[in-house]
Coordinates of N, CA, C and O in Angstrom, one line a residue:
M1 N 114.8 -91.2 254.1 CA 115.1 -89.7 254.0 C 115.2 -89.1 255.4 O 114.5 -89.5 256.3
E2 N 116.1 -88.1 255.5 CA 116.2 -87.3 256.7 C 115.1 -86.4 256.9 O 114.4 -86.0 255.9
L3 N 114.8 -86.0 258.1 CA 113.6 -85.1 258.5 C 113.7 -83.8 257.6 O 112.6 -83.5 257.1
N4 N 114.7 -83.2 257.5 CA 114.9 -81.9 256.8 C 114.5 -82.1 255.3 O 113.8 -81.3 254.7
E5 N 114.9 -83.3 254.7 CA 114.6 -83.6 253.4 C 113.1 -83.9 253.2 O 112.5 -83.5 252.2
L6 N 112.5 -84.5 254.2 CA 111.1 -84.8 254.1 C 110.3 -83.5 254.2 O 109.3 -83.3 253.5
I7 N 110.7 -82.5 255.0 CA 110.1 -81.2 255.1 C 110.2 -80.5 253.8 O 109.2 -80.0 253.3
K8 N 111.4 -80.5 253.2 CA 111.6 -79.8 251.9 C 110.7 -80.4 250.8 O 110.1 -79.8 250.0
D9 N 110.6 -81.8 250.8 CA 109.8 -82.5 249.9 C 108.4 -82.2 250.0 O 107.7 -81.9 249.0
C10 N 107.9 -82.1 251.3 CA 106.5 -81.8 251.5 C 106.2 -80.4 251.0 O 105.2 -80.1 250.4
A11 N 107.1 -79.5 251.4 CA 106.8 -78.1 251.0 C 106.8 -77.9 249.5 O 106.0 -77.2 249.0
R12 N 107.8 -78.6 248.8 CA 107.9 -78.4 247.4 C 106.7 -79.1 246.6 O 106.1 -78.5 245.8
R13 N 106.4 -80.4 247.0 CA 105.3 -81.1 246.3 C 104.0 -80.5 246.6 O 103.1 -80.5 245.7
Q14 N 103.7 -80.0 247.8 CA 102.4 -79.4 248.1 C 102.4 -77.9 248.0 O 101.4 -77.3 248.4
K15 N 103.5 -77.3 247.5 CA 103.6 -75.9 247.3 C 103.1 -75.2 248.6 O 102.4 -74.2 248.5
K16 N 103.6 -75.7 249.7 CA 103.3 -75.0 251.0 C 101.9 -74.8 251.3 O 101.5 -73.9 252.0
G17 N 101.0 -75.7 250.8 CA 99.5 -75.6 251.1 C 98.9 -74.4 250.3 O 97.8 -74.0 250.8
L18 N 99.5 -73.9 249.3 CA 99.0 -72.6 248.7 C 97.6 -72.8 248.2 O 96.8 -71.9 248.3
H19 N 97.3 -74.0 247.7 CA 95.9 -74.3 247.2 C 94.8 -74.1 248.3 O 93.7 -73.6 248.0
F20 N 95.2 -74.4 249.6 CA 94.2 -74.3 250.6 C 94.1 -72.7 251.0 O 93.0 -72.3 251.3
I21 N 95.1 -72.0 251.0 CA 95.1 -70.6 251.4 C 94.4 -69.8 250.3 O 93.6 -68.9 250.6
L22 N 94.6 -70.1 249.0 CA 93.9 -69.5 248.0 C 92.4 -69.8 248.1 O 91.6 -68.9 247.8
T23 N 92.0 -71.0 248.4 CA 90.6 -71.4 248.6 C 90.1 -70.6 249.7 O 88.9 -70.3 249.7
S24 N 90.9 -70.4 250.8 CA 90.3 -69.6 251.9 C 89.9 -68.2 251.5 O 89.0 -67.6 252.1
I25 N 90.5 -67.7 250.5 CA 90.1 -66.3 250.0 C 88.7 -66.3 249.6 O 87.9 -65.5 250.0
L26 N 88.3 -67.4 248.8 CA 86.9 -67.5 248.3 C 86.0 -67.8 249.5 O 84.9 -67.2 249.5
I27 N 86.4 -68.6 250.4 CA 85.5 -68.9 251.6 C 85.2 -67.6 252.4 O 84.1 -67.3 252.8
W28 N 86.3 -66.8 252.6 CA 86.1 -65.5 253.4 C 85.2 -64.6 252.6 O 84.5 -63.8 253.1
A29 N 85.4 -64.6 251.2 CA 84.5 -63.8 250.4 C 83.0 -64.2 250.6 O 82.1 -63.3 250.6
M30 N 82.8 -65.5 250.6 CA 81.4 -66.0 250.8 C 80.9 -65.5 252.2 O 79.8 -65.1 252.3
I31 N 81.8 -65.7 253.2 CA 81.4 -65.3 254.5 C 81.1 -63.8 254.5 O 80.1 -63.3 255.2
C32 N 81.9 -63.0 253.9 CA 81.7 -61.6 253.9 C 80.3 -61.3 253.2 O 79.5 -60.4 253.7
A33 N 80.1 -61.9 252.1 CA 78.8 -61.6 251.4 C 77.6 -62.0 252.3 O 76.6 -61.3 252.3
V34 N 77.7 -63.1 253.0 CA 76.6 -63.5 253.9 C 76.4 -62.5 254.9 O 75.3 -62.1 255.3
H35 N 77.5 -62.0 255.5 CA 77.3 -61.0 256.6 C 77.0 -59.6 256.2 O 76.7 -58.7 257.0
L36 N 77.0 -59.4 254.9 CA 76.5 -58.1 254.3 C 74.9 -58.1 254.1 O 74.4 -57.0 253.8
T37 N 74.3 -59.2 254.3 CA 72.9 -59.3 254.1 C 72.2 -58.9 255.4 O 72.8 -58.7 256.4
D38 N 70.9 -58.8 255.3 CA 70.1 -58.4 256.5 C 69.4 -59.6 257.1 O 68.4 -59.5 257.9
M39 N 69.9 -60.8 256.9 CA 69.4 -62.0 257.5 C 69.7 -61.9 259.0 O 70.6 -61.2 259.5
P40 N 69.0 -62.6 259.9 CA 69.3 -62.7 261.3 C 70.7 -63.2 261.5 O 71.1 -64.1 260.7
I41 N 71.3 -62.8 262.6 CA 72.7 -63.2 262.9 C 72.8 -64.7 263.0 O 73.8 -65.3 262.6
D42 N 71.8 -65.4 263.6 CA 71.9 -66.9 263.7 C 71.9 -67.5 262.4 O 72.7 -68.6 262.1
T43 N 71.2 -67.1 261.4 CA 71.2 -67.6 260.0 C 72.5 -67.3 259.4 O 73.1 -68.2 258.7
K44 N 73.0 -66.1 259.5 CA 74.3 -65.8 259.0 C 75.4 -66.7 259.4 O 76.3 -67.1 258.7
N45 N 75.4 -66.9 260.8 CA 76.4 -67.8 261.4 C 76.3 -69.2 260.9 O 77.3 -69.9 260.7
L46 N 75.1 -69.7 260.8 CA 74.9 -71.0 260.3 C 75.4 -71.2 258.9 O 76.1 -72.1 258.5
I47 N 75.1 -70.2 258.0 CA 75.6 -70.2 256.7 C 77.2 -70.1 256.7 O 77.8 -70.7 255.8
T48 N 77.7 -69.3 257.6 CA 79.2 -69.2 257.7 C 79.8 -70.5 257.9 O 80.8 -70.9 257.2
F49 N 79.2 -71.4 258.8 CA 79.7 -72.7 259.0 C 79.6 -73.5 257.7 O 80.6 -74.2 257.3
C50 N 78.5 -73.4 256.9 CA 78.4 -74.1 255.7 C 79.4 -73.7 254.6 O 79.8 -74.5 253.7
C51 N 79.8 -72.4 254.6 CA 80.8 -71.9 253.7 C 82.1 -72.7 253.7 O 82.7 -72.9 252.7
S52 N 82.4 -73.2 254.8 CA 83.7 -74.0 255.0 C 83.6 -75.4 254.3 O 84.6 -76.0 254.1
A53 N 82.4 -75.8 254.0 CA 82.2 -77.1 253.5 C 82.8 -77.3 252.1 O 83.2 -78.4 251.7
V54 N 83.1 -76.2 251.4 CA 83.7 -76.3 250.1 C 85.2 -76.3 250.1 O 85.8 -76.4 249.0
L55 N 85.8 -76.2 251.3 CA 87.3 -76.1 251.3 C 88.0 -77.2 250.6 O 88.7 -77.0 249.7
F56 N 87.7 -78.4 251.0 CA 88.4 -79.5 250.4 C 88.2 -79.8 248.9 O 89.1 -79.9 248.2
P57 N 86.9 -79.7 248.5 CA 86.7 -79.9 247.1 C 87.3 -78.8 246.2 O 87.9 -79.1 245.1
L58 N 87.2 -77.5 246.7 CA 87.9 -76.4 245.9 C 89.4 -76.5 245.9 O 90.0 -76.2 245.0
A59 N 89.9 -76.8 247.1 CA 91.4 -76.9 247.2 C 91.9 -78.1 246.3 O 92.9 -78.0 245.7
W60 N 91.1 -79.1 246.3 CA 91.5 -80.3 245.4 C 91.5 -79.9 244.0 O 92.5 -80.1 243.2
M61 N 90.4 -79.2 243.5 CA 90.4 -78.7 242.2 C 91.5 -77.7 241.9 O 92.1 -77.8 240.8
L62 N 91.8 -76.8 242.8 CA 92.8 -75.8 242.6 C 94.2 -76.6 242.5 O 95.1 -76.1 241.8
S63 N 94.4 -77.6 243.3 CA 95.6 -78.4 243.3 C 95.9 -78.9 241.9 O 97.0 -79.0 241.4
K64 N 94.8 -79.3 241.2 CA 94.9 -79.9 239.9 C 95.4 -78.8 238.8 O 96.3 -79.0 238.0
V65 N 94.8 -77.6 239.0 CA 95.1 -76.5 238.1 C 96.6 -76.1 238.3 O 97.3 -75.7 237.4
L66 N 97.0 -76.0 239.6 CA 98.3 -75.5 240.0 C 99.4 -76.6 240.0 O 100.5 -76.3 240.4
K67 N 99.0 -77.8 239.6 CA 99.9 -79.0 239.6 C 100.5 -79.2 241.0 O 101.7 -79.3 241.1
I68 N 99.7 -79.3 242.0 CA 100.1 -79.5 243.3 C 99.8 -80.9 243.7 O 98.6 -81.4 243.5
D69 N 100.6 -81.6 244.4 CA 100.4 -83.0 244.9 C 99.5 -82.9 246.1 O 100.0 -82.7 247.2
F70 N 98.2 -83.1 245.8 CA 97.2 -82.9 246.9 C 97.4 -83.9 248.1 O 97.2 -83.6 249.2
E71 N 97.6 -85.1 247.7 CA 97.7 -86.2 248.7 C 99.0 -86.4 249.3 O 99.1 -86.9 250.5
G72 N 100.1 -86.0 248.7 CA 101.4 -86.1 249.3 C 101.8 -87.6 249.5 O 102.5 -87.8 250.6
K73 N 101.4 -88.5 248.7 CA 101.7 -89.9 249.0 C 103.2 -90.1 248.9 O 103.9 -89.4 248.2
G74 N 103.7 -91.0 249.8 CA 105.1 -91.3 249.8 C 105.9 -90.5 250.8 O 107.1 -90.8 251.1
N75 N 105.3 -89.4 251.3 CA 106.0 -88.6 252.4 C 105.2 -88.8 253.7 O 104.1 -88.4 253.8
P76 N 105.9 -89.4 254.7 CA 105.2 -89.7 256.0 C 104.7 -88.4 256.7 O 103.8 -88.5 257.5
L77 N 105.3 -87.3 256.3 CA 104.9 -86.0 257.0 C 103.5 -85.5 256.5 O 102.9 -84.7 257.2
T78 N 102.9 -86.1 255.5 CA 101.6 -85.8 255.1 C 100.6 -86.1 256.2 O 99.7 -85.4 256.4
K79 N 100.9 -87.2 256.9 CA 100.0 -87.5 258.0 C 100.0 -86.5 259.1 O 99.0 -86.1 259.7
A80 N 101.2 -85.8 259.3 CA 101.3 -84.7 260.3 C 100.4 -83.6 259.7 O 99.7 -82.9 260.5
G81 N 100.5 -83.3 258.4 CA 99.6 -82.2 257.9 C 98.1 -82.4 258.1 O 97.4 -81.5 258.4
I82 N 97.8 -83.7 257.9 CA 96.3 -84.0 258.1 C 96.0 -83.8 259.6 O 94.9 -83.3 259.9
L83 N 96.8 -84.3 260.5 CA 96.6 -84.1 261.9 C 96.5 -82.7 262.3 O 95.7 -82.3 263.1
F84 N 97.4 -81.8 261.7 CA 97.3 -80.4 262.0 C 96.0 -79.8 261.6 O 95.4 -78.9 262.2
S85 N 95.5 -80.3 260.5 CA 94.2 -79.8 259.9 C 93.0 -80.2 260.8 O 92.1 -79.5 261.1
I86 N 93.0 -81.5 261.1 CA 92.0 -82.1 261.9 C 91.9 -81.5 263.3 O 90.8 -81.3 263.9
N87 N 93.1 -81.1 263.8 CA 93.2 -80.5 265.1 C 92.2 -79.2 265.2 O 91.6 -79.0 266.2
Q88 N 92.1 -78.5 264.1 CA 91.3 -77.3 264.1 C 89.8 -77.7 264.4 O 89.1 -76.9 265.0
M89 N 89.4 -78.9 264.0 CA 88.0 -79.3 264.2 C 87.7 -79.3 265.7 O 86.5 -79.1 266.1
L90 N 88.6 -79.6 266.6 CA 88.4 -79.6 268.0 C 88.1 -78.2 268.5 O 87.3 -78.0 269.4
Y91 N 88.8 -77.2 267.9 CA 88.6 -75.8 268.3 C 87.3 -75.2 267.7 O 86.8 -74.2 268.2
I92 N 86.8 -75.9 266.7 CA 85.5 -75.4 266.2 C 84.4 -75.6 267.2 O 83.4 -74.9 267.2
L93 N 84.6 -76.5 268.2 CA 83.6 -76.6 269.3 C 83.5 -75.3 270.1 O 82.4 -74.9 270.5
I94 N 84.6 -74.6 270.2 CA 84.6 -73.3 270.9 C 83.7 -72.3 270.0 O 82.9 -71.6 270.6
V95 N 83.9 -72.4 268.7 CA 83.2 -71.5 267.8 C 81.7 -71.8 267.9 O 80.9 -70.9 267.9
M96 N 81.4 -73.1 268.0 CA 80.0 -73.5 268.1 C 79.4 -73.0 269.4 O 78.2 -72.6 269.4
W97 N 80.1 -73.0 270.5 CA 79.6 -72.4 271.8 C 79.4 -70.9 271.6 O 78.4 -70.4 272.0
V98 N 80.3 -70.2 270.9 CA 80.1 -68.8 270.7 C 78.9 -68.5 269.8 O 78.2 -67.5 270.1
Y99 N 78.6 -69.4 268.9 CA 77.4 -69.3 268.0 C 76.2 -69.2 268.9 O 75.3 -68.4 268.6
A100 N 76.1 -69.9 269.9 CA 74.9 -69.9 270.8 C 75.0 -68.8 271.9 O 74.0 -68.2 272.2
A101 N 76.2 -68.6 272.4 CA 76.3 -67.7 273.6 C 76.5 -66.2 273.2 O 75.9 -65.3 273.9
V102 N 77.3 -66.0 272.2 CA 77.6 -64.6 271.8 C 77.6 -64.5 270.3 O 78.7 -64.4 269.6
P103 N 76.5 -64.7 269.6 CA 76.5 -64.9 268.1 C 77.1 -63.8 267.3 O 77.7 -64.0 266.3
E104 N 77.0 -62.6 267.8 CA 77.7 -61.4 267.1 C 79.2 -61.5 267.1 O 79.9 -60.8 266.3
K105 N 79.8 -62.3 267.9 CA 81.3 -62.5 267.9 C 81.8 -63.8 267.3 O 83.0 -64.1 267.4
M106 N 80.9 -64.6 266.7 CA 81.2 -65.9 266.2 C 82.2 -65.8 265.1 O 83.3 -66.5 265.1
V107 N 82.1 -64.9 264.2 CA 83.1 -64.7 263.0 C 84.4 -64.4 263.6 O 85.5 -64.9 263.1
M108 N 84.5 -63.5 264.6 CA 85.8 -63.2 265.2 C 86.5 -64.4 265.7 O 87.6 -64.6 265.5
V109 N 85.8 -65.2 266.5 CA 86.4 -66.4 267.1 C 86.7 -67.4 266.0 O 87.8 -68.0 266.0
Y110 N 85.9 -67.5 265.0 CA 86.2 -68.4 263.9 C 87.5 -68.0 263.2 O 88.3 -68.8 262.8
A111 N 87.7 -66.7 262.9 CA 88.9 -66.2 262.3 C 90.1 -66.4 263.2 O 91.2 -66.8 262.7
M112 N 89.9 -66.2 264.5 CA 91.0 -66.5 265.4 C 91.5 -68.0 265.4 O 92.7 -68.2 265.4
V113 N 90.5 -68.9 265.4 CA 90.8 -70.3 265.3 C 91.5 -70.6 264.0 O 92.5 -71.4 264.0
F114 N 91.0 -70.1 262.9 CA 91.6 -70.3 261.6 C 93.0 -69.9 261.6 O 93.9 -70.6 261.2
G115 N 93.3 -68.7 262.1 CA 94.7 -68.1 262.1 C 95.6 -69.0 262.9 O 96.7 -69.3 262.5
A116 N 95.1 -69.3 264.2 CA 95.9 -70.1 265.1 C 96.3 -71.4 264.6 O 97.4 -72.0 264.9
H117 N 95.4 -72.0 263.8 CA 95.7 -73.4 263.3 C 96.8 -73.4 262.3 O 97.3 -74.5 262.0
L118 N 97.2 -72.3 261.8 CA 98.3 -72.2 260.8 C 99.7 -72.5 261.4 O 100.6 -72.8 260.7
M119 N 99.8 -72.3 262.7 CA 101.2 -72.4 263.3 C 102.0 -73.7 263.1 O 103.1 -73.6 262.7
P120 N 101.4 -74.8 263.3 CA 102.1 -76.0 263.0 C 102.6 -76.2 261.6 O 103.6 -76.8 261.3
F121 N 101.9 -75.6 260.6 CA 102.3 -75.6 259.3 C 103.6 -74.9 259.0 O 104.3 -75.1 258.0
S122 N 103.9 -74.0 259.9 CA 105.2 -73.2 259.8 C 106.4 -74.2 259.9 O 107.4 -74.0 259.2
W123 N 106.2 -75.2 260.7 CA 107.2 -76.3 260.8 C 107.1 -77.2 259.6 O 108.1 -77.5 259.0
L124 N 106.0 -77.7 259.3 CA 105.8 -78.6 258.2 C 106.3 -78.2 256.9 O 106.9 -79.0 256.1
Y125 N 106.1 -76.9 256.6 CA 106.6 -76.4 255.3 C 107.8 -75.5 255.5 O 108.1 -74.8 254.5
D126 N 108.4 -75.4 256.6 CA 109.5 -74.6 256.9 C 109.2 -73.2 256.4 O 110.0 -72.7 255.5
S127 N 108.2 -72.6 256.9 CA 107.7 -71.3 256.3 C 107.6 -70.2 257.4 O 106.8 -70.3 258.4
R128 N 108.3 -69.1 257.1 CA 108.1 -67.9 258.0 C 106.7 -67.3 257.8 O 106.2 -66.9 258.8
S129 N 106.2 -67.4 256.7 CA 104.9 -66.8 256.4 C 103.8 -67.5 257.3 O 103.0 -66.8 257.9
Y130 N 103.8 -68.8 257.4 CA 102.8 -69.5 258.2 C 103.0 -69.0 259.7 O 102.0 -68.8 260.4
M131 N 104.3 -68.9 260.2 CA 104.5 -68.5 261.5 C 103.9 -67.1 261.7 O 103.2 -66.8 262.7
V132 N 104.3 -66.1 260.8 CA 103.8 -64.7 261.0 C 102.3 -64.6 261.0 O 101.7 -64.0 261.8
F133 N 101.7 -65.3 260.0 CA 100.2 -65.2 259.8 C 99.5 -65.9 260.9 O 98.4 -65.5 261.3
S134 N 100.1 -66.9 261.5 CA 99.4 -67.7 262.6 C 99.3 -66.8 263.8 O 98.5 -67.0 264.7
I135 N 100.2 -65.8 263.9 CA 100.2 -64.9 265.1 C 99.3 -63.6 264.7 O 98.5 -63.2 265.5
V136 N 99.6 -63.1 263.5 CA 98.9 -61.8 263.1 C 97.4 -62.0 263.0 O 96.6 -61.2 263.4
V137 N 97.0 -63.1 262.4 CA 95.5 -63.3 262.1 C 94.7 -63.3 263.5 O 93.7 -62.6 263.5
P138 N 95.0 -64.1 264.5 CA 94.2 -64.1 265.7 C 94.3 -62.7 266.4 O 93.2 -62.3 266.9
I139 N 95.4 -62.0 266.4 CA 95.5 -60.7 267.1 C 94.6 -59.8 266.3 O 93.8 -59.0 267.0
L140 N 94.8 -59.7 265.0 CA 94.0 -58.7 264.2 C 92.5 -59.1 264.3 O 91.7 -58.1 264.4
S141 N 92.2 -60.3 264.3 CA 90.8 -60.8 264.3 C 90.2 -60.3 265.7 O 89.0 -59.9 265.7
L142 N 90.9 -60.4 266.7 CA 90.4 -60.0 268.0 C 90.2 -58.5 268.0 O 89.1 -58.0 268.4
I143 N 91.1 -57.8 267.6 CA 91.0 -56.3 267.6 C 89.9 -55.8 266.7 O 89.0 -55.1 267.1
V144 N 89.9 -56.3 265.4 CA 88.9 -55.8 264.5 C 87.5 -56.4 264.9 O 86.5 -55.7 264.8
G145 N 87.5 -57.7 265.4 CA 86.2 -58.3 265.7 C 85.5 -57.6 266.9 O 84.3 -57.6 267.1
L146 N 86.3 -57.0 267.8 CA 85.7 -56.4 269.0 C 85.2 -55.0 268.6 O 84.3 -54.5 269.3
I147 N 85.8 -54.4 267.6 CA 85.4 -53.0 267.2 C 84.3 -52.9 266.1 O 83.4 -52.1 266.1
Y148 N 84.5 -53.8 265.0 CA 83.7 -53.7 263.9 C 82.7 -54.9 263.7 O 83.0 -55.9 264.3
P149 N 81.8 -54.8 262.8 CA 80.8 -55.9 262.6 C 81.5 -57.1 261.8 O 82.6 -56.8 261.2
P150 N 81.0 -58.2 261.8 CA 81.6 -59.4 261.2 C 81.9 -59.2 259.7 O 83.0 -59.7 259.2
A151 N 81.1 -58.5 259.0 CA 81.4 -58.3 257.6 C 82.8 -57.6 257.3 O 83.5 -57.8 256.4
V152 N 83.1 -56.6 258.2 CA 84.4 -55.9 258.1 C 85.5 -56.9 258.3 O 86.5 -56.9 257.6
L153 N 85.4 -57.7 259.4 CA 86.4 -58.7 259.7 C 86.6 -59.7 258.5 O 87.7 -60.0 258.1
A154 N 85.5 -60.1 258.0 CA 85.6 -61.0 256.8 C 86.3 -60.4 255.6 O 87.1 -61.1 255.0
A155 N 85.9 -59.1 255.4 CA 86.7 -58.4 254.3 C 88.1 -58.3 254.6 O 89.0 -58.5 253.7
L156 N 88.5 -58.0 255.9 CA 89.9 -58.0 256.2 C 90.5 -59.3 256.0 O 91.7 -59.5 255.6
M157 N 89.8 -60.4 256.3 CA 90.4 -61.8 256.1 C 90.7 -62.0 254.7 O 91.6 -62.7 254.3
I158 N 89.8 -61.5 253.8 CA 90.1 -61.7 252.4 C 91.4 -61.0 252.0 O 92.3 -61.6 251.3
V159 N 91.6 -59.8 252.5 CA 92.9 -59.1 252.2 C 94.1 -59.9 252.8 O 95.1 -60.1 252.2
I160 N 93.9 -60.3 254.1 CA 95.0 -61.0 254.7 C 95.4 -62.3 254.0 O 96.6 -62.6 253.8
E161 N 94.4 -63.0 253.6 CA 94.6 -64.3 252.9 C 95.3 -64.0 251.5 O 96.1 -64.8 251.1
A162 N 94.9 -63.0 250.8 CA 95.5 -62.6 249.6 C 97.0 -62.3 249.8 O 97.9 -62.8 249.1
V163 N 97.3 -61.5 250.8 CA 98.7 -61.1 251.1 C 99.5 -62.4 251.5 O 100.5 -62.7 251.1
F164 N 98.8 -63.3 252.4 CA 99.4 -64.5 252.8 C 99.7 -65.4 251.5 O 100.9 -66.0 251.4
S165 N 98.8 -65.5 250.6 CA 99.0 -66.3 249.4 C 100.2 -65.7 248.6 O 101.0 -66.5 248.1
A166 N 100.3 -64.4 248.5 CA 101.4 -63.8 247.8 C 102.8 -64.2 248.5 O 103.8 -64.5 247.8
C167 N 102.7 -64.1 249.8 CA 104.0 -64.5 250.5 C 104.3 -65.9 250.3 O 105.5 -66.2 250.1
L168 N 103.3 -66.8 250.3 CA 103.6 -68.2 250.1 C 104.1 -68.4 248.7 O 105.0 -69.3 248.5
F169 N 103.5 -67.7 247.7 CA 104.0 -67.8 246.3 C 105.4 -67.5 246.2 O 106.2 -68.2 245.5
Q170 N 105.8 -66.4 246.9 CA 107.2 -66.0 246.9 C 108.1 -67.1 247.5 O 109.2 -67.4 247.1
E171 N 107.6 -67.6 248.6 CA 108.4 -68.7 249.3 C 108.6 -69.9 248.4 O 109.7 -70.5 248.4
C172 N 107.5 -70.2 247.7 CA 107.6 -71.4 246.8 C 108.5 -71.1 245.6 O 109.1 -72.1 245.0
K173 N 108.7 -69.9 245.2 CA 109.6 -69.6 244.1 C 111.1 -69.8 244.5 O 111.9 -70.0 243.6
K174 N 111.4 -69.7 245.8 CA 112.8 -69.8 246.3 C 113.2 -71.3 246.2 O 112.6 -72.2 246.4

């Protein structure tokens, strides 16, 4: 198969990763709920990290409901998608440093890392939405995160991810 055909196949079979973006709405809702409590910031931040642990199981379940090929077997570009996802784990080290050094800004940096990691998926899924949101999310996260408390940023992320999901849904329909 030619590269463009592989990209189209990956985007079609995996519905441009819609199951992961829909799952991120739930994760950001959990993070928002945590940051609305009166727990100490270190506890909130630790729980924030834990919220991400449900990403793969929930995305897998959602892929079954939405009839999405979760594993993408047979398409060699699936390995690139895995690499793009794992790459984010390296940047989580920065978030861990912020956890200790500037705990009140950890959610901001976490959101920035999340948004920035979307960029390579714009190529993998031939998606304008991924490109736009990979730029918009880090910039908005920085602005909102510097001005407002983490719960406000987490609430904004819920809205952003919902809009992103709607955009991806429209792209998948084409």
